[in-house]
Short mmCIF file of N, CA, C and O in Angstrom, two decimals:
data_model
loop_
_atom_site.label_atom_id
_atom_site.label_comp_id
_atom_site.label_asym_id
_atom_site.label_seq_id
_atom_site.Cartn_x
_atom_site.Cartn_y
_atom_site.Cartn_z
N UNK A 1 -34.44 17.94 -37.81
CA UNK A 1 -33.65 16.82 -37.31
C UNK A 1 -33.44 16.98 -35.81
O UNK A 1 -33.19 18.09 -35.34
N UNK A 2 -33.50 15.88 -35.13
CA UNK A 2 -33.26 15.92 -33.70
C UNK A 2 -31.76 15.92 -33.42
O UNK A 2 -30.94 15.64 -34.31
N UNK A 3 -31.40 16.22 -32.19
CA UNK A 3 -29.99 16.18 -31.80
C UNK A 3 -29.40 14.79 -32.04
O UNK A 3 -28.28 14.66 -32.53
N UNK A 4 -30.18 13.76 -31.75
CA UNK A 4 -29.72 12.38 -31.96
C UNK A 4 -29.52 12.09 -33.44
O UNK A 4 -28.55 11.41 -33.83
N UNK A 5 -30.43 12.60 -34.29
CA UNK A 5 -30.29 12.41 -35.74
C UNK A 5 -29.01 13.06 -36.25
O UNK A 5 -28.28 12.49 -37.06
N UNK A 6 -28.74 14.28 -35.80
CA UNK A 6 -27.54 15.00 -36.23
C UNK A 6 -26.29 14.28 -35.75
O UNK A 6 -25.33 14.11 -36.51
N UNK A 7 -26.30 13.81 -34.50
CA UNK A 7 -25.16 13.07 -33.96
C UNK A 7 -24.90 11.81 -34.78
O UNK A 7 -23.76 11.50 -35.12
N UNK A 8 -25.95 11.09 -35.12
CA UNK A 8 -25.81 9.86 -35.93
C UNK A 8 -25.25 10.19 -37.31
O UNK A 8 -24.39 9.47 -37.82
N UNK A 9 -25.72 11.29 -37.90
CA UNK A 9 -25.23 11.68 -39.22
C UNK A 9 -23.75 12.04 -39.17
O UNK A 9 -22.97 11.59 -40.02
N UNK A 10 -23.35 12.81 -38.19
CA UNK A 10 -21.94 13.20 -38.06
C UNK A 10 -21.07 11.98 -37.81
O UNK A 10 -19.98 11.85 -38.38
N UNK A 11 -21.54 11.05 -37.00
CA UNK A 11 -20.80 9.81 -36.75
C UNK A 11 -20.62 9.01 -38.04
O UNK A 11 -19.52 8.53 -38.34
N UNK A 12 -21.67 8.90 -38.83
CA UNK A 12 -21.59 8.19 -40.11
C UNK A 12 -20.64 8.89 -41.06
O UNK A 12 -19.89 8.24 -41.79
N UNK A 13 -20.64 10.21 -41.07
CA UNK A 13 -19.74 10.95 -41.95
C UNK A 13 -18.29 10.75 -41.55
O UNK A 13 -17.41 10.82 -42.41
N UNK A 14 -18.03 10.48 -40.29
CA UNK A 14 -16.67 10.20 -39.86
C UNK A 14 -16.10 9.01 -40.61
O UNK A 14 -14.95 9.01 -41.04
N UNK A 15 -16.90 7.98 -40.81
CA UNK A 15 -16.46 6.81 -41.57
C UNK A 15 -16.24 7.18 -43.03
O UNK A 15 -15.31 6.69 -43.67
N UNK A 16 -17.09 8.03 -43.58
CA UNK A 16 -16.93 8.47 -44.97
C UNK A 16 -15.64 9.25 -45.12
O UNK A 16 -14.92 9.09 -46.11
N UNK A 17 -15.32 10.09 -44.14
CA UNK A 17 -14.08 10.86 -44.20
C UNK A 17 -12.86 9.93 -44.25
O UNK A 17 -11.92 10.18 -45.01
N UNK A 18 -12.89 8.86 -43.49
CA UNK A 18 -11.78 7.90 -43.51
C UNK A 18 -11.67 7.22 -44.87
O UNK A 18 -10.57 7.04 -45.39
N UNK A 19 -12.80 6.87 -45.45
CA UNK A 19 -12.81 6.24 -46.77
C UNK A 19 -12.28 7.22 -47.82
O UNK A 19 -11.45 6.85 -48.66
N UNK A 20 -12.74 8.46 -47.78
CA UNK A 20 -12.28 9.46 -48.75
C UNK A 20 -10.78 9.72 -48.62
O UNK A 20 -10.09 9.93 -49.62
N UNK A 21 -10.28 9.71 -47.41
CA UNK A 21 -8.85 9.95 -47.19
C UNK A 21 -8.00 8.92 -47.93
O UNK A 21 -6.95 9.24 -48.46
N UNK A 22 -8.49 7.69 -48.00
CA UNK A 22 -7.74 6.60 -48.65
C UNK A 22 -8.16 6.36 -50.10
O UNK A 22 -7.61 5.50 -50.76
N UNK A 23 -9.15 7.11 -50.58
CA UNK A 23 -9.72 6.85 -51.90
C UNK A 23 -8.76 7.24 -53.03
O UNK A 23 -7.89 8.10 -52.87
N UNK A 24 -8.96 6.60 -54.16
CA UNK A 24 -8.25 6.95 -55.38
C UNK A 24 -8.58 8.41 -55.71
O UNK A 24 -9.74 8.83 -55.61
N UNK A 25 -7.59 9.22 -56.11
CA UNK A 25 -7.85 10.63 -56.39
C UNK A 25 -8.94 10.89 -57.42
O UNK A 25 -9.72 11.84 -57.28
N UNK A 26 -9.05 10.05 -58.43
CA UNK A 26 -10.10 10.23 -59.44
C UNK A 26 -11.48 9.99 -58.83
O UNK A 26 -12.41 10.76 -59.06
N UNK A 27 -11.60 8.94 -58.02
CA UNK A 27 -12.87 8.66 -57.35
C UNK A 27 -13.22 9.76 -56.37
O UNK A 27 -14.38 10.20 -56.28
N UNK A 28 -12.23 10.24 -55.63
CA UNK A 28 -12.45 11.31 -54.66
C UNK A 28 -12.93 12.58 -55.37
O UNK A 28 -13.87 13.23 -54.91
N UNK A 29 -12.33 12.91 -56.49
CA UNK A 29 -12.73 14.09 -57.26
C UNK A 29 -14.18 13.98 -57.72
O UNK A 29 -14.92 14.96 -57.70
N UNK A 30 -14.60 12.78 -58.10
CA UNK A 30 -15.98 12.57 -58.55
C UNK A 30 -16.96 12.76 -57.39
O UNK A 30 -18.02 13.36 -57.56
N UNK A 31 -16.61 12.27 -56.22
CA UNK A 31 -17.48 12.46 -55.05
C UNK A 31 -17.60 13.95 -54.75
O UNK A 31 -18.70 14.46 -54.54
N UNK A 32 -16.49 14.66 -54.75
CA UNK A 32 -16.51 16.10 -54.49
C UNK A 32 -17.33 16.83 -55.55
O UNK A 32 -18.07 17.75 -55.23
N UNK A 33 -17.20 16.41 -56.80
CA UNK A 33 -17.96 17.05 -57.88
C UNK A 33 -19.45 16.85 -57.65
O UNK A 33 -20.24 17.79 -57.76
N UNK A 34 -19.85 15.64 -57.30
CA UNK A 34 -21.26 15.36 -57.07
C UNK A 34 -21.81 16.11 -55.86
O UNK A 34 -22.99 16.45 -55.83
N UNK A 35 -20.96 16.39 -54.90
CA UNK A 35 -21.38 17.15 -53.72
C UNK A 35 -21.37 18.65 -53.97
O UNK A 35 -21.87 19.42 -53.15
N UNK A 36 -20.81 19.08 -55.10
CA UNK A 36 -20.69 20.50 -55.38
C UNK A 36 -19.59 21.16 -54.59
O UNK A 36 -19.63 22.36 -54.31
N UNK A 37 -18.57 20.38 -54.18
CA UNK A 37 -17.48 20.86 -53.34
C UNK A 37 -16.26 21.18 -54.18
O UNK A 37 -15.84 20.37 -55.01
N UNK A 38 -15.70 22.36 -53.95
CA UNK A 38 -14.44 22.74 -54.60
C UNK A 38 -13.45 23.09 -53.52
O UNK A 38 -13.75 23.84 -52.60
N UNK A 39 -12.24 22.54 -53.65
CA UNK A 39 -11.15 22.83 -52.71
C UNK A 39 -10.04 23.53 -53.47
O UNK A 39 -9.59 23.05 -54.50
N UNK A 40 -9.61 24.69 -52.97
CA UNK A 40 -8.53 25.44 -53.60
C UNK A 40 -7.39 25.61 -52.61
O UNK A 40 -7.59 26.21 -51.54
N UNK A 41 -6.22 25.09 -52.97
CA UNK A 41 -5.05 25.19 -52.11
C UNK A 41 -4.34 26.51 -52.35
O UNK A 41 -4.10 26.90 -53.50
N UNK A 42 -4.01 27.22 -51.27
CA UNK A 42 -3.28 28.47 -51.32
C UNK A 42 -1.86 28.22 -50.84
O UNK A 42 -1.61 28.15 -49.63
N UNK A 43 -0.90 28.03 -51.76
CA UNK A 43 0.46 27.67 -51.34
C UNK A 43 1.15 28.75 -50.50
O UNK A 43 1.96 28.42 -49.63
N UNK A 44 0.79 30.02 -50.71
CA UNK A 44 1.44 31.09 -49.95
C UNK A 44 1.18 30.96 -48.45
O UNK A 44 2.06 31.21 -47.63
N UNK A 45 -0.04 30.59 -48.12
CA UNK A 45 -0.43 30.48 -46.71
C UNK A 45 -0.58 29.03 -46.26
O UNK A 45 -0.90 28.78 -45.09
N UNK A 46 -0.39 28.09 -47.18
CA UNK A 46 -0.55 26.66 -46.91
C UNK A 46 -1.92 26.36 -46.31
O UNK A 46 -2.05 25.65 -45.31
N UNK A 47 -2.94 26.93 -46.92
CA UNK A 47 -4.32 26.71 -46.47
C UNK A 47 -5.17 26.21 -47.62
O UNK A 47 -4.79 26.35 -48.79
N UNK A 48 -6.30 25.64 -47.28
CA UNK A 48 -7.26 25.17 -48.28
C UNK A 48 -8.56 25.93 -48.07
O UNK A 48 -9.06 26.03 -46.96
N UNK A 49 -9.08 26.47 -49.15
CA UNK A 49 -10.37 27.16 -49.12
C UNK A 49 -11.40 26.21 -49.73
O UNK A 49 -11.24 25.74 -50.84
N UNK A 50 -12.46 25.93 -48.96
CA UNK A 50 -13.52 25.04 -49.43
C UNK A 50 -14.73 25.87 -49.82
O UNK A 50 -15.12 26.80 -49.12
N UNK A 51 -15.35 25.50 -50.95
CA UNK A 51 -16.55 26.18 -51.42
C UNK A 51 -17.54 25.11 -51.84
O UNK A 51 -17.20 24.15 -52.52
N UNK A 52 -18.80 25.28 -51.42
CA UNK A 52 -19.85 24.33 -51.76
C UNK A 52 -20.90 25.04 -52.59
O UNK A 52 -21.37 26.12 -52.22
N UNK A 53 -21.26 24.44 -53.70
CA UNK A 53 -22.32 24.96 -54.55
C UNK A 53 -23.61 24.26 -54.17
O UNK A 53 -23.85 23.13 -54.60
N UNK A 54 -24.43 24.91 -53.35
CA UNK A 54 -25.65 24.28 -52.88
C UNK A 54 -26.67 24.07 -53.97
O UNK A 54 -27.57 23.24 -53.83
N UNK A 55 -26.55 24.79 -55.09
CA UNK A 55 -27.49 24.58 -56.18
C UNK A 55 -27.25 23.22 -56.86
O UNK A 55 -28.10 22.76 -57.60
N UNK A 56 -26.11 22.58 -56.57
CA UNK A 56 -25.83 21.26 -57.12
C UNK A 56 -26.74 20.20 -56.50
O UNK A 56 -26.91 19.13 -57.06
N UNK A 57 -27.31 20.50 -55.34
CA UNK A 57 -28.18 19.55 -54.65
C UNK A 57 -29.62 19.81 -55.04
O UNK A 57 -30.14 20.89 -54.84
N UNK A 58 -30.25 18.84 -55.57
CA UNK A 58 -31.62 19.00 -56.04
C UNK A 58 -32.62 18.42 -55.04
O UNK A 58 -33.77 18.26 -55.33
N UNK A 59 -32.15 18.09 -53.83
CA UNK A 59 -33.02 17.49 -52.82
C UNK A 59 -33.73 18.54 -51.99
O UNK A 59 -33.81 19.70 -52.35
N UNK A 60 -34.25 18.12 -50.87
CA UNK A 60 -34.99 18.99 -49.98
C UNK A 60 -34.01 19.68 -49.04
O UNK A 60 -33.14 19.06 -48.46
N UNK A 61 -34.15 21.00 -48.90
CA UNK A 61 -33.31 21.76 -47.98
C UNK A 61 -33.89 21.60 -46.57
O UNK A 61 -35.10 21.71 -46.38
N UNK A 62 -33.03 21.37 -45.59
CA UNK A 62 -33.46 21.17 -44.21
C UNK A 62 -32.68 22.14 -43.34
O UNK A 62 -31.47 22.25 -43.45
N UNK A 63 -33.38 22.84 -42.46
CA UNK A 63 -32.74 23.75 -41.51
C UNK A 63 -32.54 22.99 -40.21
O UNK A 63 -33.48 22.37 -39.71
N UNK A 64 -31.33 23.03 -39.65
CA UNK A 64 -31.06 22.27 -38.43
C UNK A 64 -31.18 23.12 -37.18
O UNK A 64 -31.02 22.64 -36.09
N UNK A 65 -31.47 24.42 -37.32
CA UNK A 65 -31.67 25.24 -36.12
C UNK A 65 -33.13 25.70 -36.07
O UNK A 65 -33.83 25.66 -37.07
N UNK A 66 -33.53 26.14 -34.94
CA UNK A 66 -34.90 26.58 -34.77
C UNK A 66 -35.19 27.87 -35.50
O UNK A 66 -34.30 28.53 -36.01
N UNK A 67 -36.44 28.26 -35.52
CA UNK A 67 -36.84 29.51 -36.16
C UNK A 67 -36.27 30.72 -35.45
O UNK A 67 -35.88 30.66 -34.29
N UNK A 68 -36.21 31.81 -36.17
CA UNK A 68 -35.65 33.03 -35.57
C UNK A 68 -36.74 34.01 -35.21
O UNK A 68 -37.84 33.95 -35.64
#
């Protein structure tokens, strides 16, 4: 992906973030499930730990940085 492609993707995701913020909790949970995303709230520290299960995605893996 080019820098412009990544910028466009991040910009588009900004709109998705706004929609998710206002979404019905059941719908939001389904989107997170389909993305393989789990959020765990830690009340002691008032933090959220996010975990993504990449095996949930059956598409093509793309590396956004150059070779090493």
